[in-house]
Amino acid sequence: MRLRLTPREDSYYDLFADSANNLVTASRLLVEIISDGSDREALAEKMRACEHAGDERTHAIMNRLNESFITPFDREDIYRLASNLDDVMDYMEAAADLIGLYKIEHLPKEVVRQVEVLERAAELTAEAMPRLRSMNNLNEYWIEINRLENQGDQVYRRLLAKLFSGEYDALTVMKMKEVIDQLEMAADAFEHVANTIESIAVKES
């Protein structure tokens, strides 16, 4: 395999920015999917297209990593960041898919708050990506992502309490729990992205 001997930093930054912007699109699709009366089948198809686009960007980053001799920061960190971004997309797409597969008509209102956390985390992540070039002004980003993840944890625990309160039958509880578990894992994955960026910034400082 031919290795490049000159830096191709811009391509990494652009690919990371594209991946993060794709997460913003996916999070907004989730907002629509959980809304009553939405065309969930059509929206789920759009979500699958987002997931496919995310995979393509992840593969492009991995291919560039294999071809490049010089990288803008540690190869391991590039791999981790790409994988973390891909994880977020996978969890959001899985949640959307399960809602459709299980034909869940009405979700608890707390799920709206769960998805709002994801939407805000996606927006913050997309805003942070261009700052990887300079590694400046990133502290507020990972602090806010950690705060949002803690907020998401609280919403998740309230949702569990509601599901197990006796309000729903056992089968519905199982279906809904799978959905909210995927949403919770997406929030965790956003925190993993932020932690990776913090680690990169510390190494580069």
PDB file of N, CA, C and O in Angstrom, residues 94-95 98-99 102 104 106-108 111 114 156-157 159-164 168-185:
ATOM      1  N   ALA A  94     -30.791   2.771  15.243  1.00  0.00           N
ATOM      2  CA  ALA A  94     -31.410   1.586  15.849  1.00  0.00           C
ATOM      3  C   ALA A  94     -32.694   1.967  16.586  1.00  0.00           C
ATOM      4  O   ALA A  94     -33.708   1.260  16.492  1.00  0.00           O
ATOM      5  N   ALA A  95     -32.672   3.078  17.308  1.00  0.00           N
ATOM      6  CA  ALA A  95     -33.866   3.530  18.025  1.00  0.00           C
ATOM      7  C   ALA A  95     -35.000   3.817  17.036  1.00  0.00           C
ATOM      8  O   ALA A  95     -36.155   3.397  17.253  1.00  0.00           O
ATOM      9  N   LEU A  98     -36.376   0.528  15.593  1.00  0.00           N
ATOM     10  CA  LEU A  98     -37.183  -0.240  16.551  1.00  0.00           C
ATOM     11  C   LEU A  98     -38.583   0.358  16.716  1.00  0.00           C
ATOM     12  O   LEU A  98     -39.560  -0.377  16.855  1.00  0.00           O
ATOM     13  N   ILE A  99     -38.679   1.674  16.701  1.00  0.00           N
ATOM     14  CA  ILE A  99     -39.991   2.320  16.816  1.00  0.00           C
ATOM     15  C   ILE A  99     -40.895   1.847  15.690  1.00  0.00           C
ATOM     16  O   ILE A  99     -42.079   1.550  15.895  1.00  0.00           O
ATOM     17  N   TYR A 102     -41.538  -2.208  15.904  1.00  0.00           N
ATOM     18  CA  TYR A 102     -42.462  -2.565  16.981  1.00  0.00           C
ATOM     19  C   TYR A 102     -43.810  -1.876  16.865  1.00  0.00           C
ATOM     20  O   TYR A 102     -44.701  -2.099  17.688  1.00  0.00           O
ATOM     21  N   ILE A 104     -44.709   1.161  17.542  1.00  0.00           N
ATOM     22  CA  ILE A 104     -45.031   1.906  18.765  1.00  0.00           C
ATOM     23  C   ILE A 104     -45.716   3.213  18.356  1.00  0.00           C
ATOM     24  O   ILE A 104     -45.101   4.089  17.755  1.00  0.00           O
ATOM     25  N   HIS A 106     -47.488   5.494  20.441  1.00  0.00           N
ATOM     26  CA  HIS A 106     -47.337   6.613  21.375  1.00  0.00           C
ATOM     27  C   HIS A 106     -46.216   6.312  22.362  1.00  0.00           C
ATOM     28  O   HIS A 106     -46.259   5.311  23.073  1.00  0.00           O
ATOM     29  N   LEU A 107     -45.247   7.192  22.391  1.00  0.00           N
ATOM     30  CA  LEU A 107     -44.128   7.060  23.330  1.00  0.00           C
ATOM     31  C   LEU A 107     -44.352   7.981  24.522  1.00  0.00           C
ATOM     32  O   LEU A 107     -45.002   9.024  24.392  1.00  0.00           O
ATOM     33  N   PRO A 108     -43.822   7.625  25.701  1.00  0.00           N
ATOM     34  CA  PRO A 108     -43.946   8.521  26.857  1.00  0.00           C
ATOM     35  C   PRO A 108     -43.375   9.900  26.537  1.00  0.00           C
ATOM     36  O   PRO A 108     -42.387  10.010  25.790  1.00  0.00           O
ATOM     37  N   VAL A 111     -39.641  10.780  26.449  1.00  0.00           N
ATOM     38  CA  VAL A 111     -38.771  10.423  25.325  1.00  0.00           C
ATOM     39  C   VAL A 111     -38.448  11.667  24.501  1.00  0.00           C
ATOM     40  O   VAL A 111     -37.353  11.788  23.942  1.00  0.00           O
ATOM     41  N   GLN A 114     -35.521  13.132  26.021  1.00  0.00           N
ATOM     42  CA  GLN A 114     -34.344  12.321  25.696  1.00  0.00           C
ATOM     43  C   GLN A 114     -33.791  12.696  24.323  1.00  0.00           C
ATOM     44  O   GLN A 114     -32.582  12.868  24.149  1.00  0.00           O
ATOM     45  N   TYR A 156     -33.558   9.272  31.581  1.00  0.00           N
ATOM     46  CA  TYR A 156     -33.605   7.814  31.366  1.00  0.00           C
ATOM     47  C   TYR A 156     -34.115   7.101  32.617  1.00  0.00           C
ATOM     48  O   TYR A 156     -34.969   6.207  32.521  1.00  0.00           O
ATOM     49  N   ARG A 157     -33.634   7.504  33.781  1.00  0.00           N
ATOM     50  CA  ARG A 157     -34.087   6.858  35.025  1.00  0.00           C
ATOM     51  C   ARG A 157     -35.569   7.120  35.282  1.00  0.00           C
ATOM     52  O   ARG A 157     -36.301   6.228  35.737  1.00  0.00           O
ATOM     53  N   LEU A 159     -37.764   7.612  32.961  1.00  0.00           N
ATOM     54  CA  LEU A 159     -38.468   6.782  31.985  1.00  0.00           C
ATOM     55  C   LEU A 159     -38.577   5.340  32.461  1.00  0.00           C
ATOM     56  O   LEU A 159     -39.621   4.703  32.320  1.00  0.00           O
ATOM     57  N   LEU A 160     -37.490   4.807  33.014  1.00  0.00           N
ATOM     58  CA  LEU A 160     -37.531   3.442  33.538  1.00  0.00           C
ATOM     59  C   LEU A 160     -38.578   3.314  34.639  1.00  0.00           C
ATOM     60  O   LEU A 160     -39.342   2.340  34.678  1.00  0.00           O
ATOM     61  N   ALA A 161     -38.600   4.311  35.526  1.00  0.00           N
ATOM     62  CA  ALA A 161     -39.577   4.283  36.611  1.00  0.00           C
ATOM     63  C   ALA A 161     -41.004   4.295  36.064  1.00  0.00           C
ATOM     64  O   ALA A 161     -41.885   3.588  36.566  1.00  0.00           O
ATOM     65  N   LYS A 162     -41.232   5.085  35.011  1.00  0.00           N
ATOM     66  CA  LYS A 162     -42.563   5.154  34.404  1.00  0.00           C
ATOM     67  C   LYS A 162     -42.928   3.822  33.746  1.00  0.00           C
ATOM     68  O   LYS A 162     -44.058   3.333  33.886  1.00  0.00           O
ATOM     69  N   LEU A 163     -41.964   3.222  33.025  1.00  0.00           N
ATOM     70  CA  LEU A 163     -42.232   1.957  32.344  1.00  0.00           C
ATOM     71  C   LEU A 163     -42.590   0.841  33.317  1.00  0.00           C
ATOM     72  O   LEU A 163     -43.423  -0.009  33.020  1.00  0.00           O
ATOM     73  N   PHE A 164     -41.947   0.849  34.478  1.00  0.00           N
ATOM     74  CA  PHE A 164     -42.162  -0.226  35.448  1.00  0.00           C
ATOM     75  C   PHE A 164     -43.194   0.144  36.517  1.00  0.00           C
ATOM     76  O   PHE A 164     -43.294  -0.523  37.546  1.00  0.00           O
ATOM     77  N   TYR A 168     -48.077   0.257  31.881  1.00  0.00           N
ATOM     78  CA  TYR A 168     -47.996  -0.439  30.598  1.00  0.00           C
ATOM     79  C   TYR A 168     -47.970  -1.951  30.796  1.00  0.00           C
ATOM     80  O   TYR A 168     -47.503  -2.443  31.827  1.00  0.00           O
ATOM     81  N   ASP A 169     -48.449  -2.670  29.786  1.00  0.00           N
ATOM     82  CA  ASP A 169     -48.366  -4.126  29.855  1.00  0.00           C
ATOM     83  C   ASP A 169     -46.920  -4.559  29.608  1.00  0.00           C
ATOM     84  O   ASP A 169     -46.094  -3.798  29.096  1.00  0.00           O
ATOM     85  N   ALA A 170     -46.615  -5.799  29.947  1.00  0.00           N
ATOM     86  CA  ALA A 170     -45.232  -6.287  29.923  1.00  0.00           C
ATOM     87  C   ALA A 170     -44.603  -6.208  28.535  1.00  0.00           C
ATOM     88  O   ALA A 170     -43.435  -5.823  28.388  1.00  0.00           O
ATOM     89  N   LEU A 171     -45.360  -6.542  27.491  1.00  0.00           N
ATOM     90  CA  LEU A 171     -44.813  -6.534  26.131  1.00  0.00           C
ATOM     91  C   LEU A 171     -44.465  -5.112  25.699  1.00  0.00           C
ATOM     92  O   LEU A 171     -43.412  -4.875  25.090  1.00  0.00           O
ATOM     93  N   THR A 172     -45.348  -4.171  26.028  1.00  0.00           N
ATOM     94  CA  THR A 172     -45.084  -2.770  25.686  1.00  0.00           C
ATOM     95  C   THR A 172     -43.857  -2.256  26.418  1.00  0.00           C
ATOM     96  O   THR A 172     -43.045  -1.519  25.848  1.00  0.00           O
ATOM     97  N   VAL A 173     -43.719  -2.655  27.678  1.00  0.00           N
ATOM     98  CA  VAL A 173     -42.540  -2.254  28.457  1.00  0.00           C
ATOM     99  C   VAL A 173     -41.262  -2.737  27.770  1.00  0.00           C
ATOM    100  O   VAL A 173     -40.298  -1.983  27.614  1.00  0.00           O
ATOM    101  N   MET A 174     -41.249  -3.988  27.335  1.00  0.00           N
ATOM    102  CA  MET A 174     -40.064  -4.546  26.682  1.00  0.00           C
ATOM    103  C   MET A 174     -39.728  -3.780  25.411  1.00  0.00           C
ATOM    104  O   MET A 174     -38.558  -3.475  25.133  1.00  0.00           O
ATOM    105  N   LYS A 175     -40.745  -3.464  24.617  1.00  0.00           N
ATOM    106  CA  LYS A 175     -40.518  -2.746  23.358  1.00  0.00           C
ATOM    107  C   LYS A 175     -39.978  -1.335  23.617  1.00  0.00           C
ATOM    108  O   LYS A 175     -38.992  -0.903  23.002  1.00  0.00           O
ATOM    109  N   MET A 176     -40.645  -0.624  24.513  1.00  0.00           N
ATOM    110  CA  MET A 176     -40.241   0.755  24.787  1.00  0.00           C
ATOM    111  C   MET A 176     -38.857   0.815  25.432  1.00  0.00           C
ATOM    112  O   MET A 176     -38.066   1.729  25.151  1.00  0.00           O
ATOM    113  N   LYS A 177     -38.570  -0.150  26.289  1.00  0.00           N
ATOM    114  CA  LYS A 177     -37.267  -0.140  26.956  1.00  0.00           C
ATOM    115  C   LYS A 177     -36.134  -0.298  25.948  1.00  0.00           C
ATOM    116  O   LYS A 177     -35.069   0.331  26.081  1.00  0.00           O
ATOM    117  N   GLU A 178     -36.338  -1.117  24.934  1.00  0.00           N
ATOM    118  CA  GLU A 178     -35.299  -1.261  23.913  1.00  0.00           C
ATOM    119  C   GLU A 178     -35.038   0.072  23.217  1.00  0.00           C
ATOM    120  O   GLU A 178     -33.889   0.418  22.920  1.00  0.00           O
ATOM    121  N   VAL A 179     -36.101   0.820  22.958  1.00  0.00           N
ATOM    122  CA  VAL A 179     -35.953   2.116  22.288  1.00  0.00           C
ATOM    123  C   VAL A 179     -35.200   3.098  23.177  1.00  0.00           C
ATOM    124  O   VAL A 179     -34.225   3.732  22.747  1.00  0.00           O
ATOM    125  N   ILE A 180     -35.635   3.232  24.428  1.00  0.00           N
ATOM    126  CA  ILE A 180     -34.987   4.228  25.294  1.00  0.00           C
ATOM    127  C   ILE A 180     -33.565   3.811  25.653  1.00  0.00           C
ATOM    128  O   ILE A 180     -32.716   4.671  25.907  1.00  0.00           O
ATOM    129  N   ASP A 181     -33.279   2.519  25.654  1.00  0.00           N
ATOM    130  CA  ASP A 181     -31.904   2.054  25.875  1.00  0.00           C
ATOM    131  C   ASP A 181     -30.999   2.526  24.744  1.00  0.00           C
ATOM    132  O   ASP A 181     -29.869   2.963  24.977  1.00  0.00           O
ATOM    133  N   GLN A 182     -31.472   2.425  23.498  1.00  0.00           N
ATOM    134  CA  GLN A 182     -30.680   2.880  22.358  1.00  0.00           C
ATOM    135  C   GLN A 182     -30.452   4.385  22.427  1.00  0.00           C
ATOM    136  O   GLN A 182     -29.345   4.874  22.118  1.00  0.00           O
ATOM    137  N   LEU A 183     -31.468   5.140  22.819  1.00  0.00           N
ATOM    138  CA  LEU A 183     -31.322   6.587  22.947  1.00  0.00           C
ATOM    139  C   LEU A 183     -30.333   6.939  24.056  1.00  0.00           C
ATOM    140  O   LEU A 183     -29.531   7.876  23.917  1.00  0.00           O
ATOM    141  N   GLU A 184     -30.376   6.200  25.158  1.00  0.00           N
ATOM    142  CA  GLU A 184     -29.431   6.422  26.248  1.00  0.00           C
ATOM    143  C   GLU A 184     -28.001   6.113  25.802  1.00  0.00           C
ATOM    144  O   GLU A 184     -27.061   6.846  26.130  1.00  0.00           O
ATOM    145  N   MET A 185     -27.827   5.052  25.028  1.00  0.00           N
ATOM    146  CA  MET A 185     -26.488   4.705  24.542  1.00  0.00           C
ATOM    147  C   MET A 185     -25.973   5.756  23.558  1.00  0.00           C
ATOM    148  O   MET A 185     -24.774   6.023  23.495  1.00  0.00           O
TER     149      MET A 185
END
